[in-house]
C-alpha atoms as one frame of an Amber mdcrd trajectory, in Angstrom:
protein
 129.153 146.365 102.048 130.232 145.182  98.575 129.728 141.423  99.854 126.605
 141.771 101.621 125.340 142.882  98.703 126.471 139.986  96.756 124.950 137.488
  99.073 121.489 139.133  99.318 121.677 139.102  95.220 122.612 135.394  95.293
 119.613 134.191  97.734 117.213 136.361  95.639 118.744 134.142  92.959 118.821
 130.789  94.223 115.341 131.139  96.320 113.503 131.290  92.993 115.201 128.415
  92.011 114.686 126.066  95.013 111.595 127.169  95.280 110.878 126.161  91.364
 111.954 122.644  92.153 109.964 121.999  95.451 106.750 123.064  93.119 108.368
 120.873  90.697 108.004 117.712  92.434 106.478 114.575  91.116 102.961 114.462
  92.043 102.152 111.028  93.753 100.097 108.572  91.752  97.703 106.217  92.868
  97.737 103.954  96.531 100.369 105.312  98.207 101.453 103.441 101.607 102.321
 104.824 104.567 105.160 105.391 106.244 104.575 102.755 108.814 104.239 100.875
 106.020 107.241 101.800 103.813 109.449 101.400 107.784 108.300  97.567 107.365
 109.018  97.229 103.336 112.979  98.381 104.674 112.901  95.596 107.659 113.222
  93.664 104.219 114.139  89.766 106.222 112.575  88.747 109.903 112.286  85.825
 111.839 109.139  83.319 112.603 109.668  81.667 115.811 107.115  78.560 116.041
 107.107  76.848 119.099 104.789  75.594 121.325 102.732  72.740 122.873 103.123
  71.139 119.210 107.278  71.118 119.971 106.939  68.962 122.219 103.842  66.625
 120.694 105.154  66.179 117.171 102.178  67.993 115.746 101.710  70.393 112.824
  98.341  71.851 114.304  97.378  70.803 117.725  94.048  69.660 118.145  93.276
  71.311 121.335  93.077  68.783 123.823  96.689  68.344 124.248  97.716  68.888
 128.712  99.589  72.214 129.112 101.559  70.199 131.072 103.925  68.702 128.130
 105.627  72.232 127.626 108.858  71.821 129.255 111.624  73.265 127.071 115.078
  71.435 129.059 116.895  74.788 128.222 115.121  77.696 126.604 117.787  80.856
 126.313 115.290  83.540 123.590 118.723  85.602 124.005 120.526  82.276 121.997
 117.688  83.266 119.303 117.697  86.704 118.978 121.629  86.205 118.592 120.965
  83.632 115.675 118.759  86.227 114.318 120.778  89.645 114.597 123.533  87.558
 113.181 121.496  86.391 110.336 121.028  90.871 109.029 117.416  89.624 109.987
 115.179  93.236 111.848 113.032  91.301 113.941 111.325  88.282 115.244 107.697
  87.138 115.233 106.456  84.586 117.656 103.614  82.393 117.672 102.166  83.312
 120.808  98.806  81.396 120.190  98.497  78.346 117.720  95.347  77.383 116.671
  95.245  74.481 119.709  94.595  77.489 121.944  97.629  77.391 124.074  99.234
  80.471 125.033 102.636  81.672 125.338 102.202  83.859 128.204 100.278  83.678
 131.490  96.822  85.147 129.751  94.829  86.170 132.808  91.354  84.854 130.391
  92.480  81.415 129.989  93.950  78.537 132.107  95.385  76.949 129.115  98.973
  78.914 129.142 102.511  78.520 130.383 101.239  78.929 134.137 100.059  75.334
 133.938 102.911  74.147 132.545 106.359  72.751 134.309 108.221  75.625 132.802
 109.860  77.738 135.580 106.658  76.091 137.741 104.254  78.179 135.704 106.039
  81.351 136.719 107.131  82.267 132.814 105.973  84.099 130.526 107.565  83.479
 126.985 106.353  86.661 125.225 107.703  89.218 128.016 110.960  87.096 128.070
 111.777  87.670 124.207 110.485  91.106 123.621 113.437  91.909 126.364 115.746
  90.020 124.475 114.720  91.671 121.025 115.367  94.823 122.848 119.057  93.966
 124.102 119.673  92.913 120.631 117.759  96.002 118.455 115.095  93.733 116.960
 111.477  94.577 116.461 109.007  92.491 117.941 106.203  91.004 116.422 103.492
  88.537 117.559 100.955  85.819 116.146  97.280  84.883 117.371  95.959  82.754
 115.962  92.292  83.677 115.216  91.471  79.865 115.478  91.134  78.319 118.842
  90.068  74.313 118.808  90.412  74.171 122.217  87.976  76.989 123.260  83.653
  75.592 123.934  82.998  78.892 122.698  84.451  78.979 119.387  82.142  79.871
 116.870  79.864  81.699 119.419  79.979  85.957 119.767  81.617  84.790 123.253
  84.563  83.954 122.013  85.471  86.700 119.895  85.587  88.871 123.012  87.888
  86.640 124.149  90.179  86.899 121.168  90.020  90.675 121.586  90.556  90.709
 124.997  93.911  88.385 124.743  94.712  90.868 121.756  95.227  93.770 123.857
  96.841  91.710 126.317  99.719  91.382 124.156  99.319  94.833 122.526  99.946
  96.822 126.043 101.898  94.158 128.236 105.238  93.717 126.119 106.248  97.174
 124.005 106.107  98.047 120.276 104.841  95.182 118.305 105.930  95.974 115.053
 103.407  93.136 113.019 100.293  91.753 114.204  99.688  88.197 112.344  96.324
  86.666 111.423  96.531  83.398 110.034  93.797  82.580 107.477  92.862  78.722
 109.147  89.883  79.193 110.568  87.132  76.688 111.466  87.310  72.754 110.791
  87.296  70.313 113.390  88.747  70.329 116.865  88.263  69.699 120.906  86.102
  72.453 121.554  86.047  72.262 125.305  85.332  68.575 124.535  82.783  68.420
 121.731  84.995  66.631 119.319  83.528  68.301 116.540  83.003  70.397 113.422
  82.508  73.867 113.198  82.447  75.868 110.682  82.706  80.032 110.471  82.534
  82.530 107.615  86.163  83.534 107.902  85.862  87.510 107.171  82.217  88.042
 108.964  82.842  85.495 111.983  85.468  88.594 113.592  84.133  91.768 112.166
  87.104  92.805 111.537  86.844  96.205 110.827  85.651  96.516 114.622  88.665
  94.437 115.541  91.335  96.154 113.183  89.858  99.958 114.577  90.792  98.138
 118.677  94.249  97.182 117.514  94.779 100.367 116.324  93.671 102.732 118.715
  95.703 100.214 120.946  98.487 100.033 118.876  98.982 102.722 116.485 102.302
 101.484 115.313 101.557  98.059 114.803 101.226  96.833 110.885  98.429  94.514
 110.493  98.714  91.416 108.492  96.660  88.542 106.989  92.674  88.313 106.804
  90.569  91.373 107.194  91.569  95.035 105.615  95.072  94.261 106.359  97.985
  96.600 105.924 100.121  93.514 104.123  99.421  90.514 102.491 100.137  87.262
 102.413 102.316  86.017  99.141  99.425  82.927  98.430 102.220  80.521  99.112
 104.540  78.819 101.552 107.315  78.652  99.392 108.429  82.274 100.413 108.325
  82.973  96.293 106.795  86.062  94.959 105.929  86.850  91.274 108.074  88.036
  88.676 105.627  90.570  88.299 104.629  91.944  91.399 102.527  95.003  92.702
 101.930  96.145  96.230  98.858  96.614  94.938  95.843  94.866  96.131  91.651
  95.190  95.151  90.835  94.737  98.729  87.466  95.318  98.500  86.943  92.265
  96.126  89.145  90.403  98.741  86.556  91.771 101.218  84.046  90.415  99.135
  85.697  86.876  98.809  86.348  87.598  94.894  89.927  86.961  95.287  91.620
  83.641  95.107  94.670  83.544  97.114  96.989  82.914  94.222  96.808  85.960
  93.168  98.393  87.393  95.795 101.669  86.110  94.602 101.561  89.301  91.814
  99.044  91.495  93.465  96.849  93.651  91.293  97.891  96.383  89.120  94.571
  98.135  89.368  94.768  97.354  93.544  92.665 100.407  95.310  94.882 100.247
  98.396  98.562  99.701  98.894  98.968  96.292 100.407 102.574  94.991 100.180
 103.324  91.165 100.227 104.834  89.330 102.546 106.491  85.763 101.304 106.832
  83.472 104.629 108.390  80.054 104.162 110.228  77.587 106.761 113.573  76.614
 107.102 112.617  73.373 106.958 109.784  71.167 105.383 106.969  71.671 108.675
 106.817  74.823 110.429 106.948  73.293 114.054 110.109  71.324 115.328 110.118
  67.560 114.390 113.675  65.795 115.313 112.921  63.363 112.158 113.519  66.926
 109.973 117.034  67.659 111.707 118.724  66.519 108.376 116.147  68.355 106.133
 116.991  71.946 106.713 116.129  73.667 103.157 119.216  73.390 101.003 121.906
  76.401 100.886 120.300  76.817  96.809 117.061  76.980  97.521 117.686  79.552
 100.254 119.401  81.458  97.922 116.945  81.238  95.753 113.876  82.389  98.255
 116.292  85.459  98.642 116.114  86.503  95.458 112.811  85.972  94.982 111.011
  87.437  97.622 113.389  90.296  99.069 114.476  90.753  95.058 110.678  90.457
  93.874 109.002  93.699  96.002 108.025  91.531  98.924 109.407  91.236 102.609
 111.046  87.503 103.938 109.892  86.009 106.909 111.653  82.953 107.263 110.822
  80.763 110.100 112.949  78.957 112.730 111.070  76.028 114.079 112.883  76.398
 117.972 113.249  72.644 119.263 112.447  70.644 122.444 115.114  72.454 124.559
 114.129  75.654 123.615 117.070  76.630 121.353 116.908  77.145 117.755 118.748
  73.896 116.225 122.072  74.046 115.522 121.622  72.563 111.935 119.411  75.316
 111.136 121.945  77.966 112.417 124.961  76.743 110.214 122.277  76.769 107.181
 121.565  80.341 107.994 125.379  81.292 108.165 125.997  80.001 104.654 123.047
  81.856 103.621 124.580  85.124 104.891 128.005  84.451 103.577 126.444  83.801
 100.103 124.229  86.546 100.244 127.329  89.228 101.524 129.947  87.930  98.880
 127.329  88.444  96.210 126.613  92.055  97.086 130.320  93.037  98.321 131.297
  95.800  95.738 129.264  98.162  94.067 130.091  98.835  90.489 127.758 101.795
  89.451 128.996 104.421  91.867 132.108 105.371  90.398 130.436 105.582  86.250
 129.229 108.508  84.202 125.564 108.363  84.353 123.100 110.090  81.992 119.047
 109.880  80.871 117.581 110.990  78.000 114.836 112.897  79.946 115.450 114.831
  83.426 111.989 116.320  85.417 112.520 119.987  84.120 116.495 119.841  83.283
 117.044 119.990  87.280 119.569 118.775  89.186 116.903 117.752  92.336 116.089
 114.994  89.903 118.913 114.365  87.774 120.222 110.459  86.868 122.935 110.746
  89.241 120.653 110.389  92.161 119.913 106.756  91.757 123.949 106.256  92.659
 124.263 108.664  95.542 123.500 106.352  98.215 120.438 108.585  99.756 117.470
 107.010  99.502 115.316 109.929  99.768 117.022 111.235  96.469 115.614 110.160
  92.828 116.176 110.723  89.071 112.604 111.400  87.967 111.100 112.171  84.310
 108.514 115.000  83.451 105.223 114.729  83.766 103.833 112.081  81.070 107.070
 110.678  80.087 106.243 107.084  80.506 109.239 105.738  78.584 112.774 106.612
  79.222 116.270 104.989  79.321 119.075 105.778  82.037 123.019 104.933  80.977
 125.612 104.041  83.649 129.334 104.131  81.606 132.202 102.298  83.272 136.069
 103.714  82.689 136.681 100.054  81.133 134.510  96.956  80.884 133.316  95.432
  83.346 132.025  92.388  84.784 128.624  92.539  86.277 125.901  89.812  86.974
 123.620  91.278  89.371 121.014  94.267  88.725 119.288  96.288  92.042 116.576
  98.390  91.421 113.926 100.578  93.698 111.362 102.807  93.173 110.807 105.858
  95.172 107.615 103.805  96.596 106.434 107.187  98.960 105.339 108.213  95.676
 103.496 105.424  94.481 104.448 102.230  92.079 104.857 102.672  88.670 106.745
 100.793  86.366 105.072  98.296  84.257 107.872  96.979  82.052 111.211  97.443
  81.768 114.553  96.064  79.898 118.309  95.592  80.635 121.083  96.334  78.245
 124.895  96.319  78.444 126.920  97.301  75.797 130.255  95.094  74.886 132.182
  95.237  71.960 130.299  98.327  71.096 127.338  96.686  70.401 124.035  96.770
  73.222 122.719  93.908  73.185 119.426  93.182  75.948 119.744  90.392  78.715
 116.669  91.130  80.503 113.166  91.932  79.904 111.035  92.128  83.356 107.536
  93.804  84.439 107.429  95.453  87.629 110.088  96.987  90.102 108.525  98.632
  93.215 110.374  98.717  96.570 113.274  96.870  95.564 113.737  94.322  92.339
 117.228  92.144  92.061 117.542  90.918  88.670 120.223  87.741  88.464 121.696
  87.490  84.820 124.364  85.957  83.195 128.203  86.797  83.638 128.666  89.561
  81.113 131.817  92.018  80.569 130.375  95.398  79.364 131.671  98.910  78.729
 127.790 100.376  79.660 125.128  99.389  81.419 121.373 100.899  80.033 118.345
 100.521  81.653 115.100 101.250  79.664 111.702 101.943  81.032 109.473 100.784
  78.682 106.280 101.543  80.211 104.972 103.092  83.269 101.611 104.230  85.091
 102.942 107.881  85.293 106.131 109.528  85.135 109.390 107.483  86.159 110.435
 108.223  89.866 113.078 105.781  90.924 115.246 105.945  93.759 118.104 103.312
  93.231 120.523 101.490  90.665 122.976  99.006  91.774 124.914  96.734  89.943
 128.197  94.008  91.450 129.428  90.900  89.885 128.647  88.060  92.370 130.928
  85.136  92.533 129.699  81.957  90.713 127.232  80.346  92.701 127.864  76.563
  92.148 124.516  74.590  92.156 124.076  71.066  93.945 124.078  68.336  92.000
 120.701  66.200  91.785 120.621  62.364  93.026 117.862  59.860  91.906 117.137
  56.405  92.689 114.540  54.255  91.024 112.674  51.367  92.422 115.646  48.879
  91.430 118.347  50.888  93.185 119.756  52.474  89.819 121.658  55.784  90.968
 121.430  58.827  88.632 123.416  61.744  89.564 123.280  65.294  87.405 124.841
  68.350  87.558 124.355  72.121  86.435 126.531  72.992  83.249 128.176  69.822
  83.784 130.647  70.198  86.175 131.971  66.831  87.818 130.034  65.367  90.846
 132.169  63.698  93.241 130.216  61.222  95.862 130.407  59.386  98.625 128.618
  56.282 100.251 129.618  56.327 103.596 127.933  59.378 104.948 131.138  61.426
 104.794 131.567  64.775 103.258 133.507  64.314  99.648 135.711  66.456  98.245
 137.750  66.201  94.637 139.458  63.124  96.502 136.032  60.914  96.734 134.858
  59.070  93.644 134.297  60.695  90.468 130.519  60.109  89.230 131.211  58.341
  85.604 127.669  57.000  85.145 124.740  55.545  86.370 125.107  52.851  89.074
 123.329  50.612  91.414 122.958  50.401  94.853 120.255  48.753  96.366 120.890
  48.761 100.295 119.997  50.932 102.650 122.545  54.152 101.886 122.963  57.603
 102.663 124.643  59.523  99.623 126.558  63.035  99.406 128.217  64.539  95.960
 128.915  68.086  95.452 130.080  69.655  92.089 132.894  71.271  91.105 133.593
  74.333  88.843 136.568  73.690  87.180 137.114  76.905  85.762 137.389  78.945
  89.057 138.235  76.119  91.333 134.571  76.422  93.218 132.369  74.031  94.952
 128.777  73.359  95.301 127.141  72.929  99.032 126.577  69.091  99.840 123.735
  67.525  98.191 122.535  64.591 100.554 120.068  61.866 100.016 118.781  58.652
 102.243 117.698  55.699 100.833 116.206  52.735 102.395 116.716  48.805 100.830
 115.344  49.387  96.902 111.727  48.846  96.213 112.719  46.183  93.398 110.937
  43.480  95.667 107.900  45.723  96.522 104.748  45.221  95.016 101.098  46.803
  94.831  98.716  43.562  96.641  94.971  45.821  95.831  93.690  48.884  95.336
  90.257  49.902  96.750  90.132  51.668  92.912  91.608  53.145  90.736  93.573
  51.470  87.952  95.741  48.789  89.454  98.206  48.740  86.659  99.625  52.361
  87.067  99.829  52.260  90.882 103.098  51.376  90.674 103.960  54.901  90.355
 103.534  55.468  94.109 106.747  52.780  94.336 108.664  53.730  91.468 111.039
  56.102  93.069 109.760  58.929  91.136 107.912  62.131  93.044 106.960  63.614
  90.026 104.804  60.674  88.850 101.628  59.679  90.740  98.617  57.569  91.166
  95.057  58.164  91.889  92.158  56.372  93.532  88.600  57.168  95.222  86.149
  59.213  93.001  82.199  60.005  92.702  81.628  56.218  92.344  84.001  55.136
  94.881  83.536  57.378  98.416  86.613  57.498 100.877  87.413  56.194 102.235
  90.140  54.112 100.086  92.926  51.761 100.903  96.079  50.643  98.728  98.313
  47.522 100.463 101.438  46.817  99.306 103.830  44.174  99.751 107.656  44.994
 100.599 109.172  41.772  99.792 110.506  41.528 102.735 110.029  41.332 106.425
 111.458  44.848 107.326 111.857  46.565 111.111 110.318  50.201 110.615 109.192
  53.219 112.931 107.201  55.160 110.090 106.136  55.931 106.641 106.110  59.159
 105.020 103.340  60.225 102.110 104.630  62.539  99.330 101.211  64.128  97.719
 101.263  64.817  94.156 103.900  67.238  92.868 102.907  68.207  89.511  99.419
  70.058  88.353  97.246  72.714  89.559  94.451  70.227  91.620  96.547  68.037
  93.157  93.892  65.692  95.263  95.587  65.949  98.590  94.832  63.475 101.448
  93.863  65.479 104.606  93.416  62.472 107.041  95.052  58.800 107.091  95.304
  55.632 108.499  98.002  53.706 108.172  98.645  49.950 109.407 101.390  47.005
 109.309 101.144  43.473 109.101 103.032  40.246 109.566 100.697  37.656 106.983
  98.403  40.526 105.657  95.521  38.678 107.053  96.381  40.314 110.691  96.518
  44.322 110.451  98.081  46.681 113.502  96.742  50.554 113.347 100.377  52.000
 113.738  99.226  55.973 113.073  96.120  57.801 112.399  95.332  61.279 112.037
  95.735  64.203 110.201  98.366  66.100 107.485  98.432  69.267 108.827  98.292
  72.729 106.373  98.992  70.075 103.665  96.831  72.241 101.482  99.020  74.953
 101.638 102.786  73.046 102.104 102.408  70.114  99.846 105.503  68.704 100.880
 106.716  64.844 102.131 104.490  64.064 105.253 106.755  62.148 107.787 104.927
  60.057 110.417 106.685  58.374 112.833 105.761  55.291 115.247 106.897  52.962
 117.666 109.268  49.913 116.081 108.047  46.963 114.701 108.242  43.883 111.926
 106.578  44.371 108.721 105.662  42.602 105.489 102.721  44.487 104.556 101.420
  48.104 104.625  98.145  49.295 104.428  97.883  53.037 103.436  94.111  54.458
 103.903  93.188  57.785 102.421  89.998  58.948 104.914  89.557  62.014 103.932
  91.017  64.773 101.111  91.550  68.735 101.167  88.119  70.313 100.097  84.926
  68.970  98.977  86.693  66.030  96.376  86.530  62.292  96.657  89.100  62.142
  94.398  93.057  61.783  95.983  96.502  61.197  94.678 100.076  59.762  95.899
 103.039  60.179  94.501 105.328  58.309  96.766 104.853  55.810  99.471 108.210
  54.556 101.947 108.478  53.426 104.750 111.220  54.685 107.425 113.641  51.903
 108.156 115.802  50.918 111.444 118.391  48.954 112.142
């Protein structure tokens, strides 16, 4: 009797109490998202699967006349990429079921232009159904692509055809499962086929749709399917190809004034801080430079650093990765590209392998209402439903992680509790060594998750300081390991006269080699700058002495020097200072055209030298905020220069948004001469720029 009555006086004890801290709970502040939004924000890395009609015609963007008949993937296994994917910690996979050339992925039963007029399994297939069985078998989410564009379609541009659209929408939103992200690609209107018209046409992107009629179909369709891209979209696009966020970054978005076309795309790299509706960013790059297979890119798979790098600062700036895998000819995503994603992984794993805050004392100066629901130990208990929170208008507070002895640490996680809104608008890093704190980071924003990457530092305490915030302090998560020293490739230059410049991070010693071979400390030592003026392909890596590390393989190709070239004419422009499109240099360049002088506008130059060659590639200016790209181009040999052969013609593809080297490749031949014509540039300027002309050689 004694002990029943001692349990019915503890509940009326401890009721009270739980009760107090459930009323106790932060209120949320401002946009909140929802939780099919916060299920994306954890997918955290996904796939982009490109391929298509323009796999197999070298193309960028199709134009739309191109015969459903050239899809033939030799050997397509979607198993072999979900497998690359899975293995890769990557949640799902979103494929490009409809480019903007209008050909379609599955047998679409409004549209003969599909895979059931192509060779593949003798029009029996149906790519779409295939993967989203393979995603299954492997626990990935699906997600799919339509492109809102169609330049094959005679009724683009017409009400017709955005029935059509709809109609092939909830084709793929009923036929194939769960789609966890619908993606609307913001090219829209230009020229194209058109069912034949060879022409222009022109739409007003967020009218053209009416999206609000079209988002309300998907979901009613769809209800668990997170809408991205134009329109009142549930996430947003990071305003750049470069899968980088902003330092300062807020889920955030005035959507309305998007609406309203009073937001310029880059500012979707930070979001807005006074954003009426939650809209998360997504960053979406390539693996390598184009976004569609092109064989000539097999040995330009983004570098092992600058994947690293994209990590950090999309995943570790509040936005999700969605890195594409450009599947090739055969259907199989390219072995290159694989092995580049392994070392990614490994890198990525080693750096987070042990974490250091768990095991330390942990304190805050201010605790929501003294209570242990919200004390500072929750941000180290591994439950992400659990937070240390402050009272209500405490802006500005400091949390204190103390290790048993000093420790090394280079790496900083941080998340907010997000279902309650974002918050923080500043906060600082200290660590205390020598009994001294000393600060070795000052940032802006954290939301969902925020991966700081400092220096190397031994401390006895870690401190974290909020130093401003939209409301009280809510956050969810503190992390801390010490990475292994990530040694950075070394850089290679070579200037028009063949002169070989080779630097390193910190200095650590490059080793190189000429032969095309991997080098290790046993190839030659870089002493200096040296010349080499054939035709070369050149590897280094650099060491770190100090814990016996190495750098991934830098690799550059060179053709025979430019010492002989020379600029013949110029259309315009200032003849003396085009020599910066030969000098070697990307980050110099040359411009030509203007009010007075229309484009189109030519520039010939003179190799020296009769050379055999099967291309040329463009790199548009690199450096400055207008950077007067070409759009369309001609591009011709000759023998004497008096006798000219059109060797390619046509267009650079999203150059506007992926101002990276255009390759264009051609059928062999002799040349002495080049003629490089600029017809046309990105938006309404007559204006354009080069940075870099060459020409791709053969043997």
């Amino acid at each position: 009797m004694k002990n029943i009555f001692l349990l019915l006086s503890f509940l009326c004890i401890t009721a009270p109490i739980y009760s107090q801290e459930l009323a106790n709970v932060p209120k949320p502040f401002g946009p909140l998202p929802t939780q099919k939004q916060i299920d994306w924000q954890e997918m955290e890395f996904y796939a982009f699967v490109h391929f298509s009609l323009n796999t197999f015609t070298n193309k960028e963007w199709g134009y739309g006349d191109e015969s459903p008949a050239l899809f033939n993937p030799t050997n397509l296994d979607v198993r072999q990429w979900a497998r690359v994917v899975k293995e890769a910690g990557m949640k799902g996979i979103i494929l490009v079921a409809k480019h903007h050339d209008g050909f379609c992925l599955w047998p679409s039963a409004y549209t003969e232009r599909s895979v059931k007029n192509s060779p593949w399994k003798n029009g029996k297939g149906d790519l779409v159904k295939e993967l989203a069985a393979a995603c299954k078998e492997y626990n990935l989410k699906l997600g799919l692509y339509l492109s809102p564009w169609d330049r094959n379609r005679a009724d683009y541009g017409k009400p017709e055809y955005v029935t059509y659209f709809r109609n092939q929408l909830k084709e793929l939103l009923t036929n194939y499962g769960d789609v966890f992200e619908m993606w609307f690609d913001g090219a829209n209107g230009g020229d194209g086929y058109y069912g034949g018209a060879n022409e222009t046409r022109k739409i007003n992107t967020l009218e053209y749709y009416n999206w609000d009629e079209t988002y309300e179909l998907i979901y009613k369709t769809a209800p668990k399917t997170l809408v991205w891209g134009v329109g009142p979209s549930e996430a947003r696009w990071i305003g750049n190809e470069e899968g980088r966020a902003g330092k300062t970054n807020w889920a955030l978005l005035r959507q309305k004034d998007e609406l309203a076309g009073k937001v310029h795309y880059t500012e979707f790299m930070s979001g807005h801080e006074d954003g009426e509706k939650w809209v998360p960013g997504e960053a979406d790059v390539s693996i390598r430079p184009g976004w569609f297979y092109h064989a000539v890119e097999d040995d330009k798979v983004r570098p092992l650093d600058e994947m690293v790098d994209i990590y950090y600062e999309s995943i570790g700036r509040n936005a999700t990765l969605l890195l594409n895998l450009p599947v090739d000819k055969r259907g199989l995503v390219h072995e290159n590209d694989e092995a580049r994603l392994k070392e990614l992984v490994s890198t990525i794993k080693a750096d987070f392998k042990t974490e250091l805050l768990s095991k330390t004392k942990i304190s805050a100066d201010n605790v929501r209402g003294n209570s242990t629901a919200f004390a500072a130990k929750n941000t180290s208990d591994g439950n992400k439903n659990t937070y240390w929170a402050t009272d209500d208008n405490v802006k500005t507070a400091s949390i204190v992680f103390e290790f048993d002895k000093p420790t090394a640490i280079n790496r900083i996680l941080l998340q907010e509790y997000i279902a309650l809104g974002q918050r923080v608008k500043a906060f600082n890093v200290e660590v205390k060594v020598d009994g001294n704190w000393k600060i070795v980071a000052n940032e802006t924003t954290i939301g969902y998750k925020r991966i700081l990457r400092i220096e190397r530092v031994t401390a006895s305490a870690l401190k974290i300081n909020i130093t401003d915030s939209k409301a009280n302090i809510v956050i969810s998560n503190i992390q801390a390991y010490n990475a292994p020293t990530f040694v950075r490739m070394p850089e290679i230059q070579r200037d028009k006269n063949g002169d070989v410049t080779i630097k390193s991070e910190d200095g650590n010693p490059v080793y190189y080699s000429l032969d095309g071979k991997n080098p290790t400390k046993k190839s030659t030592l870089y002493k200096g700058v040296f010349r080499y003026n054939k035709a070369v392909t050149i590897k280094a890596i650099a060491i770190n002495t100090a814990e016996n590390s190495s750098s991934a393989v830098k690799t550059a190709k060179y053709g025979v020097s430019k010492e002989n070239w020379k600029i013949v004419s110029a259309s315009s422009g200032d003849l003396k200072s085009a020599n910066r499109i030969i000098d070697g240099n990307p980050n110099s360049d040359w411009s030509f055209g203007g009010e007075s002088n229309k484009l189109p506008q030519e520039i010939i130059i003179d190799l020296g030298n009769t050379l055999n060659i099967n291309g040329f590639t463009y790199i548009p200016q690199q450096v400055g905020n207008n950077l007067n790209l070409i759009s369309n181009y001609e591009f011709y040999t000759s023998i004497d220069s008096v006798t000219w052969k059109l060797q390619s013609e046509g267009e650079f593809s999203n150059i506007k948004h992926n101002p990276i080297e255009q390759i264009k490749t051609f059928k062999k031949d002799k040349a002495r001469y080049i003629r490089f014509v600029a017809k046309s540039s990105v938006g309404k300027g007559s204006t354009v720029s080069i940075a870099e002309i060459n020409v791709i050689e053969t043997q």
